[in-house]
């Protein structure tokens, strides 16, 4: 009512505010400032109850853009993808003992901030990572034992990778025509199946399995902008027969009705 201009309204926004709400805009603005100060003071008081965590630099210099990192207890190092000036984006091993950053393999078509989506298989000594992030994303795997890179597929449209240690499956989010789908891939990971298709304008990211593999957690944002942390029990997923969309697969074999989707 305040922002709509009609014949009964006032031309000046402050005068119209007083007409609609019965109080001046300046007074309400002062009330908001006072409420904000009280709220933030309470927040700071809570923070001050606990000591500030001491930070310790692992590397002597900034790494630029970095992906999600995975800790490998066997080598006491982190595996991550980095993108900084002077080198092409690459998969790296960061020693937590020395801070040394070792180049493993280049990441083709890296994204600007997240660089690449990674998934670590500690038992298989391999790192899955996405390529061509600004096009139709591909999937590759780096074998730590042999130090060799294997291209699995050049165009799979998948990201937000998560490795399920109980059955060695690779889970991901696939984006096709504005819709997001949860997909599951098994070796050799060249294709897979859609587990759940989400409503239009709903996006899911940051997949991760619990240490025992029983639960899958993720972030979800819907068409209203509301964000949620969600969790699935993996055993509750109903197996579906819908084919994962690749460049060669063309259209979806079948559209998943939202009412049929497991909750």
PDB file of C-alpha atoms in Angstrom:
ATOM      1  CA  UNK A   1       0.000   0.000   0.000  1.00  0.00           C
ATOM      2  CA  UNK A   2       2.885   2.364   0.783  1.00  0.00           C
ATOM      3  CA  UNK A   3       4.766   1.820  -2.480  1.00  0.00           C
ATOM      4  CA  UNK A   4       1.736   1.822  -4.821  1.00  0.00           C
ATOM      5  CA  UNK A   5       0.955   5.307  -6.189  1.00  0.00           C
ATOM      6  CA  UNK A   6      -2.774   5.975  -6.610  1.00  0.00           C
ATOM      7  CA  UNK A   7      -5.154   8.928  -6.439  1.00  0.00           C
ATOM      8  CA  UNK A   8      -5.579   8.735  -2.646  1.00  0.00           C
ATOM      9  CA  UNK A   9      -1.855   8.577  -1.950  1.00  0.00           C
ATOM     10  CA  UNK A  10       0.675  11.306  -1.223  1.00  0.00           C
ATOM     11  CA  UNK A  11       3.369  12.189  -3.726  1.00  0.00           C
ATOM     12  CA  UNK A  12       6.260  12.252  -1.232  1.00  0.00           C
ATOM     13  CA  UNK A  13       7.314   8.880   0.159  1.00  0.00           C
ATOM     14  CA  UNK A  14       7.746  10.096   3.762  1.00  0.00           C
ATOM     15  CA  UNK A  15       4.303  11.716   3.792  1.00  0.00           C
ATOM     16  CA  UNK A  16       2.773   8.556   2.325  1.00  0.00           C
ATOM     17  CA  UNK A  17       4.547   6.447   4.978  1.00  0.00           C
ATOM     18  CA  UNK A  18       2.944   8.493   7.760  1.00  0.00           C
ATOM     19  CA  UNK A  19      -0.476   8.245   6.080  1.00  0.00           C
ATOM     20  CA  UNK A  20      -0.254   4.448   5.724  1.00  0.00           C
ATOM     21  CA  UNK A  21       1.408   3.528   9.027  1.00  0.00           C
ATOM     22  CA  UNK A  22       0.389   6.405  11.299  1.00  0.00           C
ATOM     23  CA  UNK A  23       3.975   7.164  12.318  1.00  0.00           C
ATOM     24  CA  UNK A  24       6.829   9.038  10.689  1.00  0.00           C
ATOM     25  CA  UNK A  25       9.430   7.166   8.676  1.00  0.00           C
ATOM     26  CA  UNK A  26      12.254   8.896  10.568  1.00  0.00           C
ATOM     27  CA  UNK A  27      10.840   7.743  13.911  1.00  0.00           C
ATOM     28  CA  UNK A  28      10.527   4.152  12.731  1.00  0.00           C
ATOM     29  CA  UNK A  29      14.047   4.327  11.322  1.00  0.00           C
ATOM     30  CA  UNK A  30      15.354   5.415  14.737  1.00  0.00           C
ATOM     31  CA  UNK A  31      13.397   2.546  16.341  1.00  0.00           C
ATOM     32  CA  UNK A  32      14.998   0.099  13.937  1.00  0.00           C
ATOM     33  CA  UNK A  33      18.499   1.395  14.686  1.00  0.00           C
ATOM     34  CA  UNK A  34      17.895   1.005  18.423  1.00  0.00           C
ATOM     35  CA  UNK A  35      16.524  -2.530  17.991  1.00  0.00           C
ATOM     36  CA  UNK A  36      19.455  -3.446  15.753  1.00  0.00           C
ATOM     37  CA  UNK A  37      21.958  -2.176  18.326  1.00  0.00           C
ATOM     38  CA  UNK A  38      20.342  -4.206  21.104  1.00  0.00           C
ATOM     39  CA  UNK A  39      20.266  -7.338  18.942  1.00  0.00           C
ATOM     40  CA  UNK A  40      23.881  -7.020  17.850  1.00  0.00           C
ATOM     41  CA  UNK A  41      25.018  -6.192  21.387  1.00  0.00           C
ATOM     42  CA  UNK A  42      23.412  -9.425  22.558  1.00  0.00           C
ATOM     43  CA  UNK A  43      25.144 -11.308  19.745  1.00  0.00           C
ATOM     44  CA  UNK A  44      28.529  -9.869  20.697  1.00  0.00           C
ATOM     45  CA  UNK A  45      27.948 -10.703  24.356  1.00  0.00           C
ATOM     46  CA  UNK A  46      27.347 -14.329  23.396  1.00  0.00           C
ATOM     47  CA  UNK A  47      30.508 -14.416  21.272  1.00  0.00           C
ATOM     48  CA  UNK A  48      32.605 -12.906  24.079  1.00  0.00           C
ATOM     49  CA  UNK A  49      31.663 -15.750  26.427  1.00  0.00           C
ATOM     50  CA  UNK A  50      34.099 -17.974  24.537  1.00  0.00           C
ATOM     51  CA  UNK A  51      37.744 -17.426  23.573  1.00  0.00           C
ATOM     52  CA  UNK A  52      38.519 -16.694  19.947  1.00  0.00           C
ATOM     53  CA  UNK A  53      39.831 -19.757  18.128  1.00  0.00           C
ATOM     54  CA  UNK A  54      43.504 -19.358  17.342  1.00  0.00           C
ATOM     55  CA  UNK A  55      44.249 -19.510  13.640  1.00  0.00           C
ATOM     56  CA  UNK A  56      47.316 -21.128  12.159  1.00  0.00           C
ATOM     57  CA  UNK A  57      48.343 -20.670   8.551  1.00  0.00           C
ATOM     58  CA  UNK A  58      49.057 -23.917   6.737  1.00  0.00           C
ATOM     59  CA  UNK A  59      50.465 -22.253   3.638  1.00  0.00           C
ATOM     60  CA  UNK A  60      52.761 -19.200   3.589  1.00  0.00           C
ATOM     61  CA  UNK A  61      50.721 -17.519   0.837  1.00  0.00           C
ATOM     62  CA  UNK A  62      47.115 -17.364  -0.323  1.00  0.00           C
ATOM     63  CA  UNK A  63      45.960 -20.088  -2.715  1.00  0.00           C
ATOM     64  CA  UNK A  64      43.441 -18.011  -4.673  1.00  0.00           C
ATOM     65  CA  UNK A  65      40.178 -19.830  -5.349  1.00  0.00           C
ATOM     66  CA  UNK A  66      39.898 -23.248  -3.709  1.00  0.00           C
ATOM     67  CA  UNK A  67      37.481 -26.154  -3.883  1.00  0.00           C
ATOM     68  CA  UNK A  68      36.203 -28.243  -1.035  1.00  0.00           C
ATOM     69  CA  UNK A  69      39.132 -30.014   0.623  1.00  0.00           C
ATOM     70  CA  UNK A  70      39.395 -33.626   1.814  1.00  0.00           C
ATOM     71  CA  UNK A  71      41.671 -34.776   4.619  1.00  0.00           C
ATOM     72  CA  UNK A  72      43.738 -37.903   4.091  1.00  0.00           C
ATOM     73  CA  UNK A  73      44.932 -39.230   7.489  1.00  0.00           C
ATOM     74  CA  UNK A  74      47.329 -41.667   5.839  1.00  0.00           C
ATOM     75  CA  UNK A  75      49.449 -38.860   4.370  1.00  0.00           C
ATOM     76  CA  UNK A  76      48.285 -36.113   6.774  1.00  0.00           C
ATOM     77  CA  UNK A  77      47.442 -33.923   3.824  1.00  0.00           C
ATOM     78  CA  UNK A  78      44.512 -32.218   2.125  1.00  0.00           C
ATOM     79  CA  UNK A  79      43.370 -32.854  -1.436  1.00  0.00           C
ATOM     80  CA  UNK A  80      41.808 -29.863  -3.138  1.00  0.00           C
ATOM     81  CA  UNK A  81      41.606 -27.964  -6.407  1.00  0.00           C
ATOM     82  CA  UNK A  82      43.175 -24.504  -6.585  1.00  0.00           C
ATOM     83  CA  UNK A  83      43.143 -21.612  -9.016  1.00  0.00           C
ATOM     84  CA  UNK A  84      45.641 -18.778  -8.651  1.00  0.00           C
ATOM     85  CA  UNK A  85      47.713 -16.471 -10.828  1.00  0.00           C
ATOM     86  CA  UNK A  86      50.638 -17.886 -12.763  1.00  0.00           C
ATOM     87  CA  UNK A  87      49.360 -21.437 -13.268  1.00  0.00           C
ATOM     88  CA  UNK A  88      46.463 -23.243 -14.862  1.00  0.00           C
ATOM     89  CA  UNK A  89      43.891 -24.518 -12.303  1.00  0.00           C
ATOM     90  CA  UNK A  90      44.992 -27.833 -10.862  1.00  0.00           C
ATOM     91  CA  UNK A  91      44.317 -30.626  -8.402  1.00  0.00           C
ATOM     92  CA  UNK A  92      46.758 -30.415  -5.501  1.00  0.00           C
ATOM     93  CA  UNK A  93      47.989 -32.168  -2.387  1.00  0.00           C
ATOM     94  CA  UNK A  94      48.623 -29.882   0.567  1.00  0.00           C
ATOM     95  CA  UNK A  95      50.871 -31.263   3.317  1.00  0.00           C
ATOM     96  CA  UNK A  96      49.648 -30.362   6.799  1.00  0.00           C
ATOM     97  CA  UNK A  97      53.149 -31.007   8.173  1.00  0.00           C
ATOM     98  CA  UNK A  98      55.122 -28.721   5.882  1.00  0.00           C
ATOM     99  CA  UNK A  99      52.547 -26.599   4.032  1.00  0.00           C
ATOM    100  CA  UNK A 100      53.972 -27.769   0.716  1.00  0.00           C
ATOM    101  CA  UNK A 101      51.524 -27.658  -2.189  1.00  0.00           C
ATOM    102  CA  UNK A 102      52.101 -30.411  -4.765  1.00  0.00           C
ATOM    103  CA  UNK A 103      50.640 -30.244  -8.261  1.00  0.00           C
ATOM    104  CA  UNK A 104      48.788 -33.462  -9.156  1.00  0.00           C
ATOM    105  CA  UNK A 105      46.966 -32.780 -12.429  1.00  0.00           C
ATOM    106  CA  UNK A 106      45.438 -29.851 -14.306  1.00  0.00           C
ATOM    107  CA  UNK A 107      41.699 -29.132 -14.088  1.00  0.00           C
ATOM    108  CA  UNK A 108      40.360 -28.284 -17.510  1.00  0.00           C
ATOM    109  CA  UNK A 109      37.651 -25.619 -17.668  1.00  0.00           C
ATOM    110  CA  UNK A 110      37.695 -24.795 -13.941  1.00  0.00           C
ATOM    111  CA  UNK A 111      35.046 -22.523 -12.435  1.00  0.00           C
ATOM    112  CA  UNK A 112      36.040 -19.126 -11.089  1.00  0.00           C
ATOM    113  CA  UNK A 113      35.451 -19.547  -7.351  1.00  0.00           C
ATOM    114  CA  UNK A 114      34.789 -23.233  -6.594  1.00  0.00           C
ATOM    115  CA  UNK A 115      37.349 -24.401  -9.187  1.00  0.00           C
ATOM    116  CA  UNK A 116      35.971 -27.978  -9.346  1.00  0.00           C
ATOM    117  CA  UNK A 117      33.664 -30.352  -7.490  1.00  0.00           C
ATOM    118  CA  UNK A 118      35.649 -33.108  -5.762  1.00  0.00           C
ATOM    119  CA  UNK A 119      34.888 -36.481  -4.166  1.00  0.00           C
ATOM    120  CA  UNK A 120      37.525 -38.524  -2.362  1.00  0.00           C
ATOM    121  CA  UNK A 121      37.651 -42.330  -2.217  1.00  0.00           C
ATOM    122  CA  UNK A 122      40.174 -43.081   0.552  1.00  0.00           C
ATOM    123  CA  UNK A 123      39.997 -46.875   0.174  1.00  0.00           C
ATOM    124  CA  UNK A 124      40.458 -46.737  -3.604  1.00  0.00           C
ATOM    125  CA  UNK A 125      43.096 -43.980  -3.387  1.00  0.00           C
ATOM    126  CA  UNK A 126      41.422 -41.824  -6.018  1.00  0.00           C
ATOM    127  CA  UNK A 127      39.889 -38.366  -6.401  1.00  0.00           C
ATOM    128  CA  UNK A 128      36.891 -37.706  -8.647  1.00  0.00           C
ATOM    129  CA  UNK A 129      36.668 -34.164 -10.020  1.00  0.00           C
ATOM    130  CA  UNK A 130      34.560 -32.212 -12.510  1.00  0.00           C
ATOM    131  CA  UNK A 131      35.866 -30.425 -15.589  1.00  0.00           C
ATOM    132  CA  UNK A 132      34.437 -27.916 -18.087  1.00  0.00           C
ATOM    133  CA  UNK A 133      32.413 -26.260 -15.346  1.00  0.00           C
ATOM    134  CA  UNK A 134      31.284 -23.417 -17.615  1.00  0.00           C
ATOM    135  CA  UNK A 135      29.988 -25.816 -20.266  1.00  0.00           C
ATOM    136  CA  UNK A 136      28.380 -29.290 -19.994  1.00  0.00           C
ATOM    137  CA  UNK A 137      30.416 -30.550 -17.064  1.00  0.00           C
ATOM    138  CA  UNK A 138      32.677 -33.558 -17.491  1.00  0.00           C
ATOM    139  CA  UNK A 139      33.967 -36.063 -14.966  1.00  0.00           C
ATOM    140  CA  UNK A 140      37.512 -37.315 -14.405  1.00  0.00           C
ATOM    141  CA  UNK A 141      39.308 -39.351 -11.758  1.00  0.00           C
ATOM    142  CA  UNK A 142      42.869 -39.028 -10.498  1.00  0.00           C
ATOM    143  CA  UNK A 143      44.512 -42.235  -9.246  1.00  0.00           C
ATOM    144  CA  UNK A 144      46.862 -41.445  -6.364  1.00  0.00           C
ATOM    145  CA  UNK A 145      48.733 -44.755  -6.628  1.00  0.00           C
ATOM    146  CA  UNK A 146      49.625 -44.439 -10.300  1.00  0.00           C
ATOM    147  CA  UNK A 147      49.566 -40.613 -10.477  1.00  0.00           C
ATOM    148  CA  UNK A 148      47.496 -40.882 -13.653  1.00  0.00           C
ATOM    149  CA  UNK A 149      44.324 -39.060 -14.692  1.00  0.00           C
ATOM    150  CA  UNK A 150      41.450 -40.915 -16.327  1.00  0.00           C
ATOM    151  CA  UNK A 151      38.733 -39.069 -18.251  1.00  0.00           C
ATOM    152  CA  UNK A 152      35.432 -40.773 -17.431  1.00  0.00           C
ATOM    153  CA  UNK A 153      33.100 -38.583 -19.500  1.00  0.00           C
ATOM    154  CA  UNK A 154      33.458 -35.198 -21.137  1.00  0.00           C
ATOM    155  CA  UNK A 155      29.791 -34.211 -20.812  1.00  0.00           C
ATOM    156  CA  UNK A 156      27.712 -35.486 -17.886  1.00  0.00           C
ATOM    157  CA  UNK A 157      26.172 -32.277 -16.482  1.00  0.00           C
ATOM    158  CA  UNK A 158      26.939 -33.355 -12.901  1.00  0.00           C
ATOM    159  CA  UNK A 159      28.399 -31.504  -9.928  1.00  0.00           C
ATOM    160  CA  UNK A 160      28.377 -31.445  -6.102  1.00  0.00           C
ATOM    161  CA  UNK A 161      29.949 -34.894  -6.013  1.00  0.00           C
ATOM    162  CA  UNK A 162      29.777 -37.235  -3.012  1.00  0.00           C
ATOM    163  CA  UNK A 163      31.350 -40.695  -2.763  1.00  0.00           C
ATOM    164  CA  UNK A 164      29.376 -43.397  -0.922  1.00  0.00           C
ATOM    165  CA  UNK A 165      31.937 -45.682   0.767  1.00  0.00           C
ATOM    166  CA  UNK A 166      29.520 -48.541   1.473  1.00  0.00           C
ATOM    167  CA  UNK A 167      28.926 -49.462  -2.179  1.00  0.00           C
ATOM    168  CA  UNK A 168      31.537 -47.310  -4.000  1.00  0.00           C
ATOM    169  CA  UNK A 169      28.815 -45.373  -5.803  1.00  0.00           C
ATOM    170  CA  UNK A 170      29.236 -41.751  -6.827  1.00  0.00           C
ATOM    171  CA  UNK A 171      26.317 -39.385  -6.171  1.00  0.00           C
ATOM    172  CA  UNK A 172      25.865 -35.953  -7.697  1.00  0.00           C
ATOM    173  CA  UNK A 173      23.443 -33.202  -8.675  1.00  0.00           C
ATOM    174  CA  UNK A 174      22.628 -32.927 -12.363  1.00  0.00           C
ATOM    175  CA  UNK A 175      21.199 -29.742 -13.907  1.00  0.00           C
ATOM    176  CA  UNK A 176      19.140 -30.045 -17.081  1.00  0.00           C
ATOM    177  CA  UNK A 177      16.720 -27.430 -18.483  1.00  0.00           C
ATOM    178  CA  UNK A 178      16.547 -25.523 -15.215  1.00  0.00           C
ATOM    179  CA  UNK A 179      15.791 -28.543 -13.036  1.00  0.00           C
ATOM    180  CA  UNK A 180      18.024 -30.281 -10.515  1.00  0.00           C
ATOM    181  CA  UNK A 181      18.132 -34.047 -10.041  1.00  0.00           C
ATOM    182  CA  UNK A 182      19.902 -36.272  -7.537  1.00  0.00           C
ATOM    183  CA  UNK A 183      21.755 -38.971  -9.483  1.00  0.00           C
ATOM    184  CA  UNK A 184      23.660 -42.108  -8.539  1.00  0.00           C
ATOM    185  CA  UNK A 185      26.476 -43.578 -10.622  1.00  0.00           C
ATOM    186  CA  UNK A 186      28.244 -46.904 -10.261  1.00  0.00           C
ATOM    187  CA  UNK A 187      31.537 -48.040 -11.797  1.00  0.00           C
ATOM    188  CA  UNK A 188      32.718 -47.183 -14.403  1.00  0.00           C
ATOM    189  CA  UNK A 189      30.688 -43.981 -13.659  1.00  0.00           C
ATOM    190  CA  UNK A 190      30.025 -43.133 -17.294  1.00  0.00           C
ATOM    191  CA  UNK A 191      26.281 -42.954 -16.705  1.00  0.00           C
ATOM    192  CA  UNK A 192      23.801 -43.565 -13.928  1.00  0.00           C
ATOM    193  CA  UNK A 193      20.226 -43.177 -12.745  1.00  0.00           C
ATOM    194  CA  UNK A 194      18.123 -40.311 -11.443  1.00  0.00           C
ATOM    195  CA  UNK A 195      17.220 -40.989  -7.822  1.00  0.00           C
ATOM    196  CA  UNK A 196      15.073 -37.890  -7.287  1.00  0.00           C
ATOM    197  CA  UNK A 197      14.066 -34.994  -9.472  1.00  0.00           C
ATOM    198  CA  UNK A 198      13.369 -31.729  -7.643  1.00  0.00           C
ATOM    199  CA  UNK A 199      10.680 -29.169  -8.551  1.00  0.00           C
ATOM    200  CA  UNK A 200      11.536 -26.413 -10.990  1.00  0.00           C
ATOM    201  CA  UNK A 201      13.538 -23.533  -9.428  1.00  0.00           C
ATOM    202  CA  UNK A 202      14.604 -25.731  -6.494  1.00  0.00           C
ATOM    203  CA  UNK A 203      18.353 -26.294  -6.282  1.00  0.00           C
ATOM    204  CA  UNK A 204      20.338 -28.723  -4.148  1.00  0.00           C
ATOM    205  CA  UNK A 205      24.064 -28.573  -3.410  1.00  0.00           C
ATOM    206  CA  UNK A 206      26.825 -29.562  -0.955  1.00  0.00           C
ATOM    207  CA  UNK A 207      26.110 -33.299  -0.884  1.00  0.00           C
ATOM    208  CA  UNK A 208      27.832 -35.308   1.828  1.00  0.00           C
ATOM    209  CA  UNK A 209      27.428 -38.744   3.393  1.00  0.00           C
ATOM    210  CA  UNK A 210      27.624 -39.462   7.094  1.00  0.00           C
ATOM    211  CA  UNK A 211      30.739 -41.440   8.129  1.00  0.00           C
ATOM    212  CA  UNK A 212      28.692 -44.661   8.402  1.00  0.00           C
ATOM    213  CA  UNK A 213      27.075 -44.066   4.995  1.00  0.00           C
ATOM    214  CA  UNK A 214      23.546 -44.222   6.427  1.00  0.00           C
ATOM    215  CA  UNK A 215      22.574 -40.610   5.731  1.00  0.00           C
ATOM    216  CA  UNK A 216      22.936 -38.110   2.900  1.00  0.00           C
ATOM    217  CA  UNK A 217      22.955 -34.406   3.822  1.00  0.00           C
ATOM    218  CA  UNK A 218      22.626 -31.433   1.469  1.00  0.00           C
ATOM    219  CA  UNK A 219      21.681 -27.763   1.177  1.00  0.00           C
ATOM    220  CA  UNK A 220      18.382 -26.913  -0.510  1.00  0.00           C
ATOM    221  CA  UNK A 221      17.031 -23.578  -1.733  1.00  0.00           C
ATOM    222  CA  UNK A 222      13.534 -23.260  -3.219  1.00  0.00           C
ATOM    223  CA  UNK A 223      11.853 -20.734  -5.526  1.00  0.00           C
ATOM    224  CA  UNK A 224      11.163 -18.352  -2.615  1.00  0.00           C
ATOM    225  CA  UNK A 225      14.844 -18.150  -1.702  1.00  0.00           C
ATOM    226  CA  UNK A 226      14.339 -20.076   1.548  1.00  0.00           C
ATOM    227  CA  UNK A 227      17.360 -22.220   2.390  1.00  0.00           C
ATOM    228  CA  UNK A 228      17.311 -25.485   4.315  1.00  0.00           C
ATOM    229  CA  UNK A 229      19.732 -28.115   5.526  1.00  0.00           C
ATOM    230  CA  UNK A 230      18.167 -31.454   4.560  1.00  0.00           C
ATOM    231  CA  UNK A 231      18.984 -35.060   5.390  1.00  0.00           C
ATOM    232  CA  UNK A 232      17.934 -38.327   3.755  1.00  0.00           C
ATOM    233  CA  UNK A 233      18.193 -41.864   5.020  1.00  0.00           C
ATOM    234  CA  UNK A 234      19.884 -43.607   2.092  1.00  0.00           C
ATOM    235  CA  UNK A 235      17.934 -46.846   2.651  1.00  0.00           C
ATOM    236  CA  UNK A 236      14.650 -44.958   2.147  1.00  0.00           C
ATOM    237  CA  UNK A 237      15.392 -44.050  -1.461  1.00  0.00           C
ATOM    238  CA  UNK A 238      13.165 -45.982  -3.845  1.00  0.00           C
ATOM    239  CA  UNK A 239      15.144 -47.264  -6.873  1.00  0.00           C
ATOM    240  CA  UNK A 240      13.983 -45.506 -10.042  1.00  0.00           C
ATOM    241  CA  UNK A 241      14.582 -46.450 -13.648  1.00  0.00           C
ATOM    242  CA  UNK A 242      15.103 -42.999 -15.129  1.00  0.00           C
ATOM    243  CA  UNK A 243      18.232 -42.626 -17.203  1.00  0.00           C
ATOM    244  CA  UNK A 244      20.847 -40.012 -16.375  1.00  0.00           C
ATOM    245  CA  UNK A 245      20.918 -37.372 -19.097  1.00  0.00           C
ATOM    246  CA  UNK A 246      24.103 -37.141 -21.112  1.00  0.00           C
ATOM    247  CA  UNK A 247      24.787 -35.487 -24.432  1.00  0.00           C
ATOM    248  CA  UNK A 248      24.080 -38.722 -26.275  1.00  0.00           C
ATOM    249  CA  UNK A 249      21.070 -39.721 -24.202  1.00  0.00           C
ATOM    250  CA  UNK A 250      19.063 -36.722 -25.369  1.00  0.00           C
ATOM    251  CA  UNK A 251      15.739 -36.341 -23.623  1.00  0.00           C
ATOM    252  CA  UNK A 252      14.831 -37.852 -20.288  1.00  0.00           C
ATOM    253  CA  UNK A 253      13.447 -41.369 -20.605  1.00  0.00           C
ATOM    254  CA  UNK A 254      10.579 -40.336 -18.370  1.00  0.00           C
ATOM    255  CA  UNK A 255       9.668 -37.308 -16.294  1.00  0.00           C
ATOM    256  CA  UNK A 256       9.468 -37.906 -12.575  1.00  0.00           C
ATOM    257  CA  UNK A 257       6.228 -36.700 -11.043  1.00  0.00           C
ATOM    258  CA  UNK A 258       6.875 -34.756  -7.828  1.00  0.00           C
ATOM    259  CA  UNK A 259       4.201 -36.827  -6.058  1.00  0.00           C
ATOM    260  CA  UNK A 260       6.192 -39.990  -6.744  1.00  0.00           C
ATOM    261  CA  UNK A 261       9.436 -38.627  -5.338  1.00  0.00           C
ATOM    262  CA  UNK A 262      10.731 -40.173  -2.091  1.00  0.00           C
ATOM    263  CA  UNK A 263      10.701 -37.755   0.841  1.00  0.00           C
TER     264      UNK A 263
END
